[in-house]
């Protein structure tokens, strides 16, 4: 709403600068977007919240200013001179067939007008408000709308068939050509204004008039419509017609039905003044939606309970009076000033339909009194605060990943469907949007992998070859028709794990990096179990399924190198590694493991390391080697590690060389050479016998 | 290099004819001056070692010889005199030899060649370390501030029903506010009862929380929210909010403003000024917009060299977020008695707070995840 400072001063005797007025309005509830100095004085651009349709007219803003400055408001009084000869009711008939959509309809008729360009002052006013000038009659209806906040419509009276108006629901598929020249198709939820026997629409009620009865320079007589339409119906109609007008905006937020007649008289008065003519006496006024003004009581007790600090009687009364609530002390202690028991009975003004409750009055008083009058303080604490249940587990996981060199990312879960399909497990349903902004963002990610791949793509496309990333977020799926959001960790990495540097040789990130880093996280929750498996979009030779716990435990997810098909889709020309694991069970186990962890006394005797350099057939796994050694049940075996792995030179074809390092440790005594030798030969024998291992000659 | 052991050292004092205090004193003075001459000749590690051995070697060092030949055989009277003089000499010798040892060692080190010295301008071994996402950091910071004044942290689903996102927050269907919050809806199977949407704010968790708990309630809700806005420098169709809610039997507007001011001063610093402007939201009443003095121009409205500050457009204030006292209508949806309880709620955009605090002018960088951006905020 563009508020001309000069126009505003016609209603309130403000003496301060436009900037000061704007600042004061801003602090009492009218949001100010800007102030512009135009050719016709300062114009304050006020952003009116949707609950204040009354402020979509100058009079409403003026009322706010009057309340803020405690100045009197000069109201609009329109007393157009009426012709004694003819009555409006003889000139026009009105029928409302849809009183649920049209709560009031007033009609006035002026005969013998001269439609011509508007005088300069009117053009200037409209220009300041951002409205184009058309002709004096149309401009007046716009002017009155800006002044009173109530939209009007003017018809060429002689083009209204039978001088008869019927307001009804539109028929399905009914067509009308609106003033903007566009043919529009209506439906029965839309209110139309018709002429004659009601068969022809000459306007969409409260939204836009029709072209058939438009005012032109040859118009001789004017029918002034000033009506009231149901806000919800108007909003729905404006949306479905995609026709948002100044009128639909005002009716859509809730215009004041009581103002309709005032605005009609004001328009008549101005038309007589600027276009001449003769106003038929009286008005045709159908008012099925007349409301009884509500009574609302404000008590000081409630004001104090909500606001926490008091407002003196005189301020309460002055504020409510200037806003039109006509407060009357209604408590037993009526004579006692600032009594704690004070109560005021207020009357809801017709232009403030949204003020219905005591809390609404409290807000009115508080905002105009000034919110800075209520001193800030911290509330008394009455209970302990709790973090999210997984707070600690997630924090440790995050810190560990960052320590391992991963950057945390956050992605927008909206992705293209074809990308989502690359990763989506077949047994799950995607969460599709019914109104996406674009194809590229039409479905919520079914996996963390899809947006992680996107983040890697971004980096590669921007010259960042080396990236180690993780995201803690959710994936979104439908399971049995219900949406399921699951908290997951997604890890993505590509490029060098170590760049060529002063002290380091370069090395590319590989599967072992991913596995090692995930195991480092898994260790917080008691360790991960790796098994063959994983989704098809991972390279089948370099992937694994991850579960929790050594023996059995819930499946968590998978990790591996991105397979060829997906890599091609993303145009990746270097290896990309991805992992995705479910965090719920991991977090749960974190606390279990943490709480059951107990101190283990350090060994008092030295441990002894023995290396076994083995040739093993391809396909034999380290796990098998470990299992054979553990199965010997030598209590002194403390650990079994793989120390080196080698293929190629000096290794027979079909075999590989594995260096296994076993640590022997006794809690009772220092181990002797002969004990160690005895353990070692048992180990070698078992590996030879069970796995066909041969000891490599050293 | 050092003095040849004086023949005097091999003889008892009696043989040297010394028995008086003066005699002992002058003899020791002679020894001491010889020591000082020796000390003055120390130049490097080798000469230091010879010097040290001459005087302190266990078998034939000067000190040992004096002890064996002068002190031990002396008569009791003379022994006392020799003992005292020897102690004095010994202290001098020890301290001087220690001082020369240090001087020689330092000299050796500083004389080492440049090739062996570390170049401090070279980096150490660089181990790659990752980074926190800035939004997470800010989220954590905000959480910690509210946690410190008794707010618990809760979460809720991002896929919501219109009931929780709108109706229960006093936003009935066809309420104009719904037009301002352009909403993503999910494409649901025909057998799914009711519509599903992506929450447009974290406020649904207010309702979910109050459904589960009786007052006192004091929670904050961090999370992702969605609005169907075309992306640009200040809009993203996904962003992050932190919702706050406090309901109790005695929460007032003053408690609300106090809590918000506390938060802002913790987050932006004590010097920041604050103001509350009346506004409108369907689920709060009274509703406010909360502004802070512009952190770029210090609230003056003009930036460097007097030009209008672009961040606050010259107003000196920056709008941070909306908030207010919980509208009593909301209590009706969760079976709280609006006559007995009152409270406040707020919802702030974290992305915007992070942009303001760290001077980021493009919201999109948060979600592009370029490692060059990520590394800037470890
Ligand atoms: Zn500024």
Short mmCIF file of C-alpha atoms in Angstrom, two decimals, chain A residues 87-95 105-113 115 137-138 140-141 151-167 193-196 200 202-203 209-210 213-216 219-227 263-265 267-268 271 276 278-280 282-286:
data_model
loop_
_atom_site.label_atom_id
_atom_site.label_comp_id
_atom_site.label_asym_id
_atom_site.label_seq_id
_atom_site.Cartn_x
_atom_site.Cartn_y
_atom_site.Cartn_z
CA UNK A 87 -35.45 7.41 -6.95
CA UNK A 88 -32.59 4.95 -7.41
CA UNK A 89 -34.96 2.11 -6.64
CA UNK A 90 -36.98 3.04 -9.71
CA UNK A 91 -33.89 3.12 -11.88
CA UNK A 92 -32.26 -0.15 -10.93
CA UNK A 93 -33.32 -3.47 -9.49
CA UNK A 94 -30.91 -5.78 -7.69
CA UNK A 95 -31.34 -9.41 -6.71
CA UNK A 105 -24.84 -4.95 -2.68
CA UNK A 106 -25.48 -1.22 -2.96
CA UNK A 107 -26.39 0.51 -6.20
CA UNK A 108 -26.57 4.21 -7.00
CA UNK A 109 -27.28 5.76 -10.36
CA UNK A 110 -26.09 9.08 -11.76
CA UNK A 111 -27.55 10.38 -14.99
CA UNK A 112 -26.05 12.88 -17.39
CA UNK A 113 -22.37 12.62 -16.56
CA UNK A 115 -16.80 11.29 -18.93
CA UNK A 137 -15.38 8.16 -13.47
CA UNK A 138 -13.03 5.17 -13.36
CA UNK A 140 -12.92 8.20 -8.93
CA UNK A 141 -13.76 4.60 -8.21
CA UNK A 151 -13.41 -1.49 -3.89
CA UNK A 152 -16.21 -0.22 -6.15
CA UNK A 153 -17.25 -0.89 -9.67
CA UNK A 154 -18.91 1.50 -12.12
CA UNK A 155 -21.10 0.36 -15.02
CA UNK A 156 -22.34 2.24 -18.04
CA UNK A 157 -25.91 2.30 -16.76
CA UNK A 158 -27.42 2.40 -20.26
CA UNK A 159 -25.63 -0.84 -21.20
CA UNK A 160 -27.04 -2.74 -18.23
CA UNK A 161 -29.92 -4.68 -19.72
CA UNK A 162 -33.33 -4.13 -18.19
CA UNK A 163 -31.54 -1.91 -15.64
CA UNK A 164 -31.48 -5.02 -13.58
CA UNK A 165 -28.65 -6.74 -11.66
CA UNK A 166 -28.61 -10.37 -10.53
CA UNK A 167 -25.80 -11.64 -8.29
CA UNK A 193 -22.72 -10.07 -11.33
CA UNK A 194 -25.23 -10.35 -14.20
CA UNK A 195 -27.65 -8.04 -15.92
CA UNK A 196 -31.06 -8.42 -17.47
CA UNK A 200 -25.30 -12.51 -18.94
CA UNK A 202 -21.20 -8.39 -16.64
CA UNK A 203 -18.58 -8.77 -13.93
CA UNK A 209 -15.81 -6.08 -14.20
CA UNK A 210 -16.79 -7.21 -17.69
CA UNK A 213 -20.78 -2.56 -19.61
CA UNK A 214 -17.49 -0.72 -19.33
CA UNK A 215 -17.43 3.05 -18.80
CA UNK A 216 -16.30 4.84 -21.95
CA UNK A 219 -21.10 6.91 -21.25
CA UNK A 220 -23.93 9.16 -20.16
CA UNK A 221 -25.16 7.46 -17.00
CA UNK A 222 -23.26 5.58 -14.33
CA UNK A 223 -24.31 2.73 -12.06
CA UNK A 224 -22.14 2.62 -8.94
CA UNK A 225 -21.78 -0.83 -7.44
CA UNK A 226 -20.35 -0.98 -3.95
CA UNK A 227 -20.74 -4.45 -2.56
CA UNK A 263 -17.70 4.49 -0.30
CA UNK A 264 -20.68 4.56 -2.68
CA UNK A 265 -21.77 7.98 -1.43
CA UNK A 267 -17.92 8.11 -5.21
CA UNK A 268 -21.26 9.72 -6.07
CA UNK A 271 -18.63 12.09 -9.73
CA UNK A 276 -21.52 16.51 -13.32
CA UNK A 278 -27.81 14.09 -11.43
CA UNK A 279 -27.83 11.52 -8.61
CA UNK A 280 -31.02 9.55 -8.21
CA UNK A 282 -31.59 7.01 -2.21
CA UNK A 283 -29.82 3.75 -2.73
CA UNK A 284 -30.68 0.20 -3.57
CA UNK A 285 -29.05 -1.63 -0.67
CA UNK A 286 -29.37 -5.39 -0.22
#
